[in-house]
PDB file of C-alpha atoms in Angstrom:
ATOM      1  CA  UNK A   1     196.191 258.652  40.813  1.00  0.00           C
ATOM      2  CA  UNK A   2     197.047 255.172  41.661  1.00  0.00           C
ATOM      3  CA  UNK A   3     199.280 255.583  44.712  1.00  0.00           C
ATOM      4  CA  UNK A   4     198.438 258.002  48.025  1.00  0.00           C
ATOM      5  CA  UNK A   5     201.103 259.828  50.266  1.00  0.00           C
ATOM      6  CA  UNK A   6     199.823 259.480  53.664  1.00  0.00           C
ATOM      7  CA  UNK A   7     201.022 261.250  56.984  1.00  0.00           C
ATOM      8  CA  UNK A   8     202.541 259.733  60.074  1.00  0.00           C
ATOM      9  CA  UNK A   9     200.202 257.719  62.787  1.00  0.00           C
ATOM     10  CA  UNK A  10     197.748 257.560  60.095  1.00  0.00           C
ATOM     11  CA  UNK A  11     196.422 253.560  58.651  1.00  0.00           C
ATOM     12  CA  UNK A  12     197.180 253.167  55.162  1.00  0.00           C
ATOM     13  CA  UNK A  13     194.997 251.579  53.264  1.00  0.00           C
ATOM     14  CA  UNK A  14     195.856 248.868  50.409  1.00  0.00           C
ATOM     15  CA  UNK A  15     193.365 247.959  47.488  1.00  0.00           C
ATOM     16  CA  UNK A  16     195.989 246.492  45.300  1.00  0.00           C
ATOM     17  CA  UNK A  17     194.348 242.986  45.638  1.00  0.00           C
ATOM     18  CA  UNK A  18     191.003 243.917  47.324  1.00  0.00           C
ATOM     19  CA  UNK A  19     188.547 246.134  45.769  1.00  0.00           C
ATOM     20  CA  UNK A  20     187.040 246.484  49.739  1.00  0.00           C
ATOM     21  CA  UNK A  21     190.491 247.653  50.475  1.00  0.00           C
ATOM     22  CA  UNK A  22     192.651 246.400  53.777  1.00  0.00           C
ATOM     23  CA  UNK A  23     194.818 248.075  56.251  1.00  0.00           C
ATOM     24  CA  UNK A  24     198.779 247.911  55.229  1.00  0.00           C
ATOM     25  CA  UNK A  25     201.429 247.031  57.475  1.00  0.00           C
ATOM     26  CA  UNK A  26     204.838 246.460  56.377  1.00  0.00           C
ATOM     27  CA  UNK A  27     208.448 246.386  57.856  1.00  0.00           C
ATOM     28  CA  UNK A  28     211.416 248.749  57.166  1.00  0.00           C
ATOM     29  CA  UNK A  29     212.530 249.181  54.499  1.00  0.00           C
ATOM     30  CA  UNK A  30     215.093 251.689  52.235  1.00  0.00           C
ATOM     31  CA  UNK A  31     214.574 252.820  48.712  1.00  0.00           C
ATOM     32  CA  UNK A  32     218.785 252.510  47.814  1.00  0.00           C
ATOM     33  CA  UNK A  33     217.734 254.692  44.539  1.00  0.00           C
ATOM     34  CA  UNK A  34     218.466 258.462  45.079  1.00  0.00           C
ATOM     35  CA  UNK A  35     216.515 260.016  42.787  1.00  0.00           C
ATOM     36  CA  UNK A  36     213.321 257.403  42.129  1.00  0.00           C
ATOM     37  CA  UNK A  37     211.197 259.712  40.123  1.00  0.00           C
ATOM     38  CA  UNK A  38     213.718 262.385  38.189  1.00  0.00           C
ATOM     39  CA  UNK A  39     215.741 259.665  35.836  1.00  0.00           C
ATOM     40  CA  UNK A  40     217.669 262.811  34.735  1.00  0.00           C
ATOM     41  CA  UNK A  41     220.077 262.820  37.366  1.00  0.00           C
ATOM     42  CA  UNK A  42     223.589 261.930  37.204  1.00  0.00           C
ATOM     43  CA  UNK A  43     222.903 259.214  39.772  1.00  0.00           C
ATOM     44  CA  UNK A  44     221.343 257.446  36.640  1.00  0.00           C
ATOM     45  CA  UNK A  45     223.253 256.251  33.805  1.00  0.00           C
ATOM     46  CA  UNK A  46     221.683 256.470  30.226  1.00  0.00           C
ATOM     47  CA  UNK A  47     222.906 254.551  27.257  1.00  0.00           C
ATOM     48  CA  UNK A  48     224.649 255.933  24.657  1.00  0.00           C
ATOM     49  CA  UNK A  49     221.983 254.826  22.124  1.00  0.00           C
ATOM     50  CA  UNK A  50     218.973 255.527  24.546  1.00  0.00           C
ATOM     51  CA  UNK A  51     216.754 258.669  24.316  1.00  0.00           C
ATOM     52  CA  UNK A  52     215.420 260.034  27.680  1.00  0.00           C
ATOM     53  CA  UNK A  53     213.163 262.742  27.554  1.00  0.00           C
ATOM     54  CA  UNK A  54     210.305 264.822  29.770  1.00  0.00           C
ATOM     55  CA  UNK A  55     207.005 265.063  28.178  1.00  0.00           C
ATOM     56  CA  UNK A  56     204.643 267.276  30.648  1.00  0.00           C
ATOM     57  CA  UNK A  57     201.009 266.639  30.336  1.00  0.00           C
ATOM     58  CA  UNK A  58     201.607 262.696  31.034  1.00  0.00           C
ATOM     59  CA  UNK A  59     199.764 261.771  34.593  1.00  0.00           C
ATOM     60  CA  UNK A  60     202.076 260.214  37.222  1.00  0.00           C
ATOM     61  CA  UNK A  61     200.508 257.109  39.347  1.00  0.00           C
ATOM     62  CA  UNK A  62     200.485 259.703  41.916  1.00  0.00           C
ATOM     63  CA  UNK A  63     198.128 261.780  39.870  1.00  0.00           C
ATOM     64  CA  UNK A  64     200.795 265.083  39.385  1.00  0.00           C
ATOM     65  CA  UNK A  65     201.754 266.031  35.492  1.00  0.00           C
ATOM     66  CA  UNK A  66     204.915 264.768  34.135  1.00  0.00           C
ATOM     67  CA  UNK A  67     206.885 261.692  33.897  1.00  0.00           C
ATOM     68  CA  UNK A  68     209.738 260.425  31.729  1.00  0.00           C
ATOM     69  CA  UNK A  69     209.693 258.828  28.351  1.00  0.00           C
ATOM     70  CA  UNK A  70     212.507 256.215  27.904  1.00  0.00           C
ATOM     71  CA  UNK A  71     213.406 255.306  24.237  1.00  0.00           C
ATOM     72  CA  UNK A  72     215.329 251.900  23.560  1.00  0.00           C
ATOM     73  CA  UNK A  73     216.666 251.104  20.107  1.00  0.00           C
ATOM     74  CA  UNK A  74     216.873 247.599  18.591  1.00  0.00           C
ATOM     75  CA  UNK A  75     220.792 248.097  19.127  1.00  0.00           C
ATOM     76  CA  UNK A  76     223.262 247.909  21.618  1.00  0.00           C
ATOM     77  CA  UNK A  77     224.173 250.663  24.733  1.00  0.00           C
ATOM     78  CA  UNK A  78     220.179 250.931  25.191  1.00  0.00           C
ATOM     79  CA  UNK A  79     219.717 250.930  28.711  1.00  0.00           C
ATOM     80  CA  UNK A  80     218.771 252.982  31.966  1.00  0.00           C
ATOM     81  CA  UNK A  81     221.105 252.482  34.778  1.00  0.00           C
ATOM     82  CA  UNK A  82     221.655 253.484  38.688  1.00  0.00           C
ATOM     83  CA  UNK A  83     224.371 252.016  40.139  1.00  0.00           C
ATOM     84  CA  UNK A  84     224.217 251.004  43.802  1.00  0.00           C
ATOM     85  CA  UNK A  85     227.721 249.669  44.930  1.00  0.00           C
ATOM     86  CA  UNK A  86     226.077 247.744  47.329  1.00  0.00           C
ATOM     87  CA  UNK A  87     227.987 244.173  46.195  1.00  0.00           C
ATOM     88  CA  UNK A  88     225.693 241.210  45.215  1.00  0.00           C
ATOM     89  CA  UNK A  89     222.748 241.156  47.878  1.00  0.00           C
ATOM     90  CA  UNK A  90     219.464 239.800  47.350  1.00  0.00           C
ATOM     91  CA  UNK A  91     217.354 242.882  46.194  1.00  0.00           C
ATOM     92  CA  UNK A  92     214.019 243.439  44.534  1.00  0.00           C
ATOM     93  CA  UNK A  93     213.789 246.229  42.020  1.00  0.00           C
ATOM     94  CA  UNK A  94     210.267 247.793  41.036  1.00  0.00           C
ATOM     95  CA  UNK A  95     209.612 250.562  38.586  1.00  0.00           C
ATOM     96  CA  UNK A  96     205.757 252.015  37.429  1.00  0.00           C
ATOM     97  CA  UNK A  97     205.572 251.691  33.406  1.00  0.00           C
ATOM     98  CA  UNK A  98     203.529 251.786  31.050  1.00  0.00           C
ATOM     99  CA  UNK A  99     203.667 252.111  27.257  1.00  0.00           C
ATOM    100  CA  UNK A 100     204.423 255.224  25.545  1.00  0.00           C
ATOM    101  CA  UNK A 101     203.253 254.063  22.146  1.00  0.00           C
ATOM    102  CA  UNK A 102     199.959 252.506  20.373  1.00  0.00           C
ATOM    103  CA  UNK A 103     201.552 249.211  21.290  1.00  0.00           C
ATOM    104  CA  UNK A 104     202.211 246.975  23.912  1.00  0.00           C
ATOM    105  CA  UNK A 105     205.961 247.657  24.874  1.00  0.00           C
ATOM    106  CA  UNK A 106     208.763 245.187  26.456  1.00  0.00           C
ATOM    107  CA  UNK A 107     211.348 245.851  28.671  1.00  0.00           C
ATOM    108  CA  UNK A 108     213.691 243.924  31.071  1.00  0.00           C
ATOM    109  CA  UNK A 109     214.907 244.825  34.789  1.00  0.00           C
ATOM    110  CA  UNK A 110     218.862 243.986  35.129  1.00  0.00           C
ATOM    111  CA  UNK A 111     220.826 243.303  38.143  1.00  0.00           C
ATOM    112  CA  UNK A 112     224.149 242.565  36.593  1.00  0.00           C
ATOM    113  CA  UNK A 113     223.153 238.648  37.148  1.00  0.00           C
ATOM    114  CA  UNK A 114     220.266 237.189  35.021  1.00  0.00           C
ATOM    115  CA  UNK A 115     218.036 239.739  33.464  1.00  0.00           C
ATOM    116  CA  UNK A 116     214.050 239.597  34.309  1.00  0.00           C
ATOM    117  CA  UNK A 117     211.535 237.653  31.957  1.00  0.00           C
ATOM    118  CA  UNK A 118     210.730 240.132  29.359  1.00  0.00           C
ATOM    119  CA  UNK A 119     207.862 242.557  30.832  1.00  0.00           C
ATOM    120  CA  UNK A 120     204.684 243.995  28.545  1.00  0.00           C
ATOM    121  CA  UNK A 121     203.396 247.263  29.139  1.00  0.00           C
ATOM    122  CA  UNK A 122     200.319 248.443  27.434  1.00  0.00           C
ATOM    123  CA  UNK A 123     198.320 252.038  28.486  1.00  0.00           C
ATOM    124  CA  UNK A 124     197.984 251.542  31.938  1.00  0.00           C
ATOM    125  CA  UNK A 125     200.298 252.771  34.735  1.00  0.00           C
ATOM    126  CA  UNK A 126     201.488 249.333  36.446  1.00  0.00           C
ATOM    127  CA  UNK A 127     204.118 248.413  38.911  1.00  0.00           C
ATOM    128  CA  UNK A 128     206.933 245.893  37.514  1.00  0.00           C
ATOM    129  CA  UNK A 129     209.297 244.149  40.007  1.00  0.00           C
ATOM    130  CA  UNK A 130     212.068 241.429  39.603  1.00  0.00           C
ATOM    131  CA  UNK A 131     214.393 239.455  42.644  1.00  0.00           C
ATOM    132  CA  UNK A 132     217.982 239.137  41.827  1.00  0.00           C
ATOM    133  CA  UNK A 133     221.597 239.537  42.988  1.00  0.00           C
ATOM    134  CA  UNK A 134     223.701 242.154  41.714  1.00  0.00           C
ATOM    135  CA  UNK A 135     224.817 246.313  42.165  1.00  0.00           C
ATOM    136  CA  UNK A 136     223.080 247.864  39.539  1.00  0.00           C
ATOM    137  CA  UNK A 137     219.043 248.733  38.957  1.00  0.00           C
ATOM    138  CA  UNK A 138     218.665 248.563  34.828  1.00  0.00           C
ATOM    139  CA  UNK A 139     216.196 248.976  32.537  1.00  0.00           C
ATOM    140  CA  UNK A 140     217.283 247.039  28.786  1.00  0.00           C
ATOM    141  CA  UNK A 141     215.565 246.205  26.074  1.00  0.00           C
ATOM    142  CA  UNK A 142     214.933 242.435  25.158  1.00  0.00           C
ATOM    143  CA  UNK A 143     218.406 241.436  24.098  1.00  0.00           C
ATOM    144  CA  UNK A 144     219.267 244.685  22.102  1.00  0.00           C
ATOM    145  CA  UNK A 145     216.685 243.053  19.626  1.00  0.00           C
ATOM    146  CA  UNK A 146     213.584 244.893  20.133  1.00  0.00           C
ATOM    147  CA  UNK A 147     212.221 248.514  20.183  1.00  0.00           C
ATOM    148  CA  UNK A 148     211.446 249.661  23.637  1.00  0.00           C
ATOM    149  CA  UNK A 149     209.419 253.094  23.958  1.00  0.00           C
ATOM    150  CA  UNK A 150     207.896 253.492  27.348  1.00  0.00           C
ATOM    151  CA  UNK A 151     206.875 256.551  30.069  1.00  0.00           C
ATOM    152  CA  UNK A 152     208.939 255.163  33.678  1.00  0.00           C
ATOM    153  CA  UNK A 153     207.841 256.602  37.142  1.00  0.00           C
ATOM    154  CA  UNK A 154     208.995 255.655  40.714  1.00  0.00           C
ATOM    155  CA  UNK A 155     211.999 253.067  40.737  1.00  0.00           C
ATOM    156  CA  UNK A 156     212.795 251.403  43.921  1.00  0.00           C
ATOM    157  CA  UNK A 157     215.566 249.173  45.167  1.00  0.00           C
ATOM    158  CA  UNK A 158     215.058 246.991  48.207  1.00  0.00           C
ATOM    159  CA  UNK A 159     217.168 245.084  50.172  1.00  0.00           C
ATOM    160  CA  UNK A 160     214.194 242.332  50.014  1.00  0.00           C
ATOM    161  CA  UNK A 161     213.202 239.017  48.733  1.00  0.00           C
ATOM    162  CA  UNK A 162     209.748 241.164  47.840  1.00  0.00           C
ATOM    163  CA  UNK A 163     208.522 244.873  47.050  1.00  0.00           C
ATOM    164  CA  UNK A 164     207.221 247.109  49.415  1.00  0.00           C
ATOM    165  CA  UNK A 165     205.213 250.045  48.634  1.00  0.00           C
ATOM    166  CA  UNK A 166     206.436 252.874  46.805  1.00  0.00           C
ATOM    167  CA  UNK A 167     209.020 255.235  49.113  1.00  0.00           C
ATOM    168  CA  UNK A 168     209.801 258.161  46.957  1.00  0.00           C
ATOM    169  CA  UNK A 169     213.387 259.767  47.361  1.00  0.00           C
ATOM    170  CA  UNK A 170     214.813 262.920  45.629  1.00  0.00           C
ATOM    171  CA  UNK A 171     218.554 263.233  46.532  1.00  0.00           C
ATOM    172  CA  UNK A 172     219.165 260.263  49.058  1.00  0.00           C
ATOM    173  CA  UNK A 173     218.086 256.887  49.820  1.00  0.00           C
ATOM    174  CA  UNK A 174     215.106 257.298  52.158  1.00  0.00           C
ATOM    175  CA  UNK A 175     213.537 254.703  55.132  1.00  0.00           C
ATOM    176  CA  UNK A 176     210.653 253.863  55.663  1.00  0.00           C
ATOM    177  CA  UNK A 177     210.257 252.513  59.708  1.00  0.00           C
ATOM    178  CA  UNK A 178     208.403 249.508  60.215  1.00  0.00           C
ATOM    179  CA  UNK A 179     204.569 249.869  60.997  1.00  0.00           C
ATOM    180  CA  UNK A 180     202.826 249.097  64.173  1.00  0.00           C
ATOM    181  CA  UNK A 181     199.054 248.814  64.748  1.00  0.00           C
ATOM    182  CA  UNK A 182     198.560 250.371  68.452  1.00  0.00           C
ATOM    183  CA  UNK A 183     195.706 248.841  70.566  1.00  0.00           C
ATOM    184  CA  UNK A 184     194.766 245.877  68.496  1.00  0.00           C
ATOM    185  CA  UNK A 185     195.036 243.906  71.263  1.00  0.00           C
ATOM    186  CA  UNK A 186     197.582 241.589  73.523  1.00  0.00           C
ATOM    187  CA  UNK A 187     197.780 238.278  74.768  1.00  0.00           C
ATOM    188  CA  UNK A 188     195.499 239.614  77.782  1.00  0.00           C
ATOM    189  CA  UNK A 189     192.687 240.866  75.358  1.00  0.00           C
ATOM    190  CA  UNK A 190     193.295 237.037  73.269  1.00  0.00           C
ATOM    191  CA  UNK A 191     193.903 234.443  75.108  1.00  0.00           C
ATOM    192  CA  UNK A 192     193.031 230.034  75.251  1.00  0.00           C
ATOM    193  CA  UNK A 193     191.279 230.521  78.129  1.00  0.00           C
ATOM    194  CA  UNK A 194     188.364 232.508  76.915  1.00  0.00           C
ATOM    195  CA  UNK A 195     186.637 233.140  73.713  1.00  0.00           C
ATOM    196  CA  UNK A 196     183.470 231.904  71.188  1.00  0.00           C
ATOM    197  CA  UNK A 197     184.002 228.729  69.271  1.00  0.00           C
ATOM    198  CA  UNK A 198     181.172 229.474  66.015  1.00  0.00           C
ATOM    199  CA  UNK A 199     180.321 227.289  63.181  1.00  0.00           C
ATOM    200  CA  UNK A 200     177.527 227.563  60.696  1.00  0.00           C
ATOM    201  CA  UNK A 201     176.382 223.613  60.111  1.00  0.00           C
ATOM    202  CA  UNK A 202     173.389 221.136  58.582  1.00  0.00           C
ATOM    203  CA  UNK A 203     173.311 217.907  60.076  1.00  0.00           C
ATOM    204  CA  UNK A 204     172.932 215.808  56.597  1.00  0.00           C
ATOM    205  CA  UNK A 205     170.634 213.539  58.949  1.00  0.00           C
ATOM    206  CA  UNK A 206     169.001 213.523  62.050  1.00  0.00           C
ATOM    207  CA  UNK A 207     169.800 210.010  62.768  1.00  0.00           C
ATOM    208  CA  UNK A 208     170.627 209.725  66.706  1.00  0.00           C
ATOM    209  CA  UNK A 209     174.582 209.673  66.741  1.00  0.00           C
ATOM    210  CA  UNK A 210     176.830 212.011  68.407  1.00  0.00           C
ATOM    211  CA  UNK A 211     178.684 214.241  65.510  1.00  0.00           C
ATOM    212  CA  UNK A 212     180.727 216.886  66.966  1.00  0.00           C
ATOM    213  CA  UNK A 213     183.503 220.382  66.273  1.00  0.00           C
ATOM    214  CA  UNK A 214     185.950 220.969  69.207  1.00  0.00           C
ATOM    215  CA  UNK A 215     188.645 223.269  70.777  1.00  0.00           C
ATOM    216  CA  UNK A 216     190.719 221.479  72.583  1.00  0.00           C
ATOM    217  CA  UNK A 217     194.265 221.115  73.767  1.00  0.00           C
ATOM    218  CA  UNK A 218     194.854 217.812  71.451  1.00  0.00           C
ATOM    219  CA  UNK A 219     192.636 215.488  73.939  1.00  0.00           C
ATOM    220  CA  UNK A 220     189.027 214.951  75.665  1.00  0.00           C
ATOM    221  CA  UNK A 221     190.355 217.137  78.890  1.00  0.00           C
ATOM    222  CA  UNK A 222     190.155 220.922  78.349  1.00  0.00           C
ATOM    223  CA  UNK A 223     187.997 221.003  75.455  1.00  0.00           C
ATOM    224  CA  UNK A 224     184.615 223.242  74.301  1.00  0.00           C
ATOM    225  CA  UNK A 225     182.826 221.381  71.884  1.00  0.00           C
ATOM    226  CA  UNK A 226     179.446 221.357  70.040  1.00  0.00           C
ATOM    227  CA  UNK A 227     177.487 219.469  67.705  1.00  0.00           C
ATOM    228  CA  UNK A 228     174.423 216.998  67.248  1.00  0.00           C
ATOM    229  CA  UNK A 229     173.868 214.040  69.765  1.00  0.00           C
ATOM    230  CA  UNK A 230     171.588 211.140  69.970  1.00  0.00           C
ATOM    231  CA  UNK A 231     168.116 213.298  71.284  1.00  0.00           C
ATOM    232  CA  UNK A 232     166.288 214.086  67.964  1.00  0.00           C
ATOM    233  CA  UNK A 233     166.772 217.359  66.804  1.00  0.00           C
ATOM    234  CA  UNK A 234     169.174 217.985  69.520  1.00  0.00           C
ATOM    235  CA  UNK A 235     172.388 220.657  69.558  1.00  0.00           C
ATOM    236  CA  UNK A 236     174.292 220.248  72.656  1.00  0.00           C
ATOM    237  CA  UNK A 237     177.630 222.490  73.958  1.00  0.00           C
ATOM    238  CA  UNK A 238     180.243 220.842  76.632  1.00  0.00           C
ATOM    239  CA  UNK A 239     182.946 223.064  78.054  1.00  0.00           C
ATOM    240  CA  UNK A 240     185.363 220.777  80.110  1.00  0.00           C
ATOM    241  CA  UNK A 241     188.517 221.760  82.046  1.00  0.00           C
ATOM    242  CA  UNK A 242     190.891 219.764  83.583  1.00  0.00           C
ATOM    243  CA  UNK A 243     188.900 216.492  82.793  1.00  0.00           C
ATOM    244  CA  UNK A 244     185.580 217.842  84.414  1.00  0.00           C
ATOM    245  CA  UNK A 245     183.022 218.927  83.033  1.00  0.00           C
ATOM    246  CA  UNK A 246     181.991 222.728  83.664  1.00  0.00           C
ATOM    247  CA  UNK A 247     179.000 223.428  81.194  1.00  0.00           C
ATOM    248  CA  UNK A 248     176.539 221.076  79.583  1.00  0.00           C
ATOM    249  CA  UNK A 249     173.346 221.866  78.088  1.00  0.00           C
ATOM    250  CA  UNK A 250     171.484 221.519  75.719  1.00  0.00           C
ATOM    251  CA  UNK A 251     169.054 222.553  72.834  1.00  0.00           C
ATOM    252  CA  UNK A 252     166.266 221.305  70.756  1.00  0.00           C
ATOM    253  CA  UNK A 253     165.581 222.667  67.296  1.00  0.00           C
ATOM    254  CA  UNK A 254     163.232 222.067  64.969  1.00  0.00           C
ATOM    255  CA  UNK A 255     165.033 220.435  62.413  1.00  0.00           C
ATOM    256  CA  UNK A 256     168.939 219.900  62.556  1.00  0.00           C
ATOM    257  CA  UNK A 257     169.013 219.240  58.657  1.00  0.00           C
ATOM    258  CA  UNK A 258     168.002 223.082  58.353  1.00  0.00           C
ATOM    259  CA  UNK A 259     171.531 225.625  58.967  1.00  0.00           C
ATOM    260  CA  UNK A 260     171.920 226.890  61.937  1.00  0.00           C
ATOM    261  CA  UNK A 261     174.686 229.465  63.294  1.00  0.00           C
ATOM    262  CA  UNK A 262     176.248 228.133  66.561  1.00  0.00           C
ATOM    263  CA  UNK A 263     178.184 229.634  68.170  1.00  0.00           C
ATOM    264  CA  UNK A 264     179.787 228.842  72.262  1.00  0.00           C
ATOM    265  CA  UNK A 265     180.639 231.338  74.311  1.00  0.00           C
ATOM    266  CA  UNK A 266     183.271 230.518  77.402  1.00  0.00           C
ATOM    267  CA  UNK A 267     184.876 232.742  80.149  1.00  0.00           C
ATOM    268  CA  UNK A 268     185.227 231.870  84.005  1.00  0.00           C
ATOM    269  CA  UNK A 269     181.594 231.902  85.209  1.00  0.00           C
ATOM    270  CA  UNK A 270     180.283 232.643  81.922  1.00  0.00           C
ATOM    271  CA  UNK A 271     178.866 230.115  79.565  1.00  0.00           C
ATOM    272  CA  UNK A 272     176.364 230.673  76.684  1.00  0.00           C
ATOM    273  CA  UNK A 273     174.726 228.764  73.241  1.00  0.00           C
ATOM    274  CA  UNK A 274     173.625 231.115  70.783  1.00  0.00           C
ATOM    275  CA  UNK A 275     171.295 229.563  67.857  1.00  0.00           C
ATOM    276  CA  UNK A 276     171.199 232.062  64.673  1.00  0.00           C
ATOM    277  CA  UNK A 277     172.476 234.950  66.710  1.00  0.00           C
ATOM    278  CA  UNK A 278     169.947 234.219  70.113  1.00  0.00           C
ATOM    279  CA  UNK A 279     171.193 233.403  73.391  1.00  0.00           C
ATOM    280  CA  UNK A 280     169.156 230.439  73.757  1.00  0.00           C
ATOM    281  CA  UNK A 281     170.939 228.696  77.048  1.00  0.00           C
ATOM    282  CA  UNK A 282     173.532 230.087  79.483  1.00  0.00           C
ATOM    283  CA  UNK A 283     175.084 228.486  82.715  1.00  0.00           C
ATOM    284  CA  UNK A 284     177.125 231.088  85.319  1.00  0.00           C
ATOM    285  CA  UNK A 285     179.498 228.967  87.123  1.00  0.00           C
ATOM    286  CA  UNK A 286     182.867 227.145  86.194  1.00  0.00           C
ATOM    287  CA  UNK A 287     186.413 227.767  85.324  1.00  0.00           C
ATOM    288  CA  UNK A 288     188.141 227.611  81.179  1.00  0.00           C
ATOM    289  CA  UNK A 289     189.638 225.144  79.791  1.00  0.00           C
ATOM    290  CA  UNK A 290     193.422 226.368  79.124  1.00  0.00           C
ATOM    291  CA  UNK A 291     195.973 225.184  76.166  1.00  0.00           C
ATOM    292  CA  UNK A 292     193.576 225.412  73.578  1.00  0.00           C
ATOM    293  CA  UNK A 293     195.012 225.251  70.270  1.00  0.00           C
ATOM    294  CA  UNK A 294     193.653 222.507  68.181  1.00  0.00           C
ATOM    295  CA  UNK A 295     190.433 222.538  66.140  1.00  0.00           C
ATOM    296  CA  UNK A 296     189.100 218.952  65.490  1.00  0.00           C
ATOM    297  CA  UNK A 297     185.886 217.681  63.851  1.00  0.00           C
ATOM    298  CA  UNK A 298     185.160 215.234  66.569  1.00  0.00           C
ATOM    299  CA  UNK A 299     186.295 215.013  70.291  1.00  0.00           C
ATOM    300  CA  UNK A 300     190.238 214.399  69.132  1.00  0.00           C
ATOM    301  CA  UNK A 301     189.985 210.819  69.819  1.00  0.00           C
ATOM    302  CA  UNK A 302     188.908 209.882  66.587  1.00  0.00           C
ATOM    303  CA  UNK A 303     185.252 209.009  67.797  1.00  0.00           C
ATOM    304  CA  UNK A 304     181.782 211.555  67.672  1.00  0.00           C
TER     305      UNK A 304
END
């Protein structure tokens, strides 16, 4: 199956977009369709010249048996309809499709404003979704003037500019609360006034000028900063807060041309230059720089 019901207080995990998968957070949101799955129901509306029918050894996106083939004449009163009554709010419709035929299949989505660009199925379960105004969730073919024959599985209507994933209903509109991710962290576990400051860089030459990355508050005052200086071979970290300087040291390499991973470590008291994942110099005494928000590729004053 292409889609997995997961429980309460458990992460859900998205691989739409991302082979790797990531972790899926999304706001409320209300399926307004009743019945998103059984297209039989009175709550939908079938065309007088449309042919809806249940074939049983087709596999849902959710991986059970059964969906519904919908069957759209080149003529007119082909369509599949659920009326909302909800006026003419923004909504976004989606519906899982995919063609019920040797051939690619079209279909529209219809709001009772503009219908959608004309969507192409071919054998594999996909997820279709059009933005419009209007009270009514339809499924026409192109203009009454093509043949649509496709298997349909898990309409949704959302009050939304965008879809959100699929919230199945079977006899009322159901809600979906929004999503929180607990103990990711606050502003006390990030904050400006501590943190690493990492860049992986190749001087292009080793030619004695200063050449430097900083965080800084949009001046030379509170600022952490690395980067190449006039000592050959030389990479060199400053941390300064309130326009005085509370770490300085630096490093010799063997060749600055070569990449190395930098990365600056500050916290009150706590001060440290790793080279390629090696502490190579630390200093234990001074206070952070605060109001760090700007990332500049010299010392914000246009110079280094």
């Amino acid at each position: 199956g292409l889609i997995e019901n997961v429980a309460s207080n458990l992460p859900r995990i998205d691989f739409t977009n991302d082979t790797k998968g990531h972790l899926l957070l999304e706001p409320q949101s209300t399926n307004l369709i009743t019945y998103s799955e059984d297209f039989s129901n009175s709550d939908w509306n079938l065309g007088t010249n449309a042919v809806l029918t249940y074939e049983t050894n087709i596999t849902a996106p959710d991986g059970s048996l059964g969906v519904y083939r919908l069957t759209l004449p080149a003529q007119s009163s082909t369509f599949l309809q659920f009326q909302t009554g909800a006026g003419t709010t923004n909504y976004t419709g989606s519906i899982y499709a995919k063609s019920a035929s040797v051939n690619d299949e079209g279909f529209n989505l219809f709001y009772g404003g503009l219908a959608s660009s004309r969507f192409i199925t071919n054998n594999d379960w996909l997820r279709y979704d059009y933005n419009d105004n209007g009270t009514q969730f339809t499924i026409v073919n192109d203009g009454d003037t093509f043949v649509t024959d496709i298997y349909i599985w898990g309409s949704q209507l959302e009050e939304k500019s965008y879809p959100t994933s699929y919230i199945p209903t079977s006899g009322s509109t159901v809600t979906r609360n929004a999503e929180v991710c607990d103990d990711s962290g606050s502003v006390q576990d990030f904050n400006s006034e501590e943190g690493v400051l990492y860049a992986e860089i190749a001087a292009l030459a080793d030619d004695g000028t200063f050449r430097l990355i900083s965080l800084d508050g949009g001046d030379n005052t509170n600022v952490v900063k690395f980067g190449y200086r006039t000592t050959s071979n030389a990479i060199y970290y400053e941390v300064r807060s309130g326009n005085v300087s509370q770490a300085f040291q630096i490093y010799t390499t063997t060749d600055v041309k070569q990449f190395h991973k930098v990365a600056v470590l500050y916290q009150q008291n706590n001060f440290k230059l790793f080279i390629n994942g090696v502490n190579v110099l630390s200093d234990t005494s001074g206070i952070t720089p605060v109001g760090l928000n700007n990332i500049s590729f010299d010392v914000n004053n246009a110079s280094s």
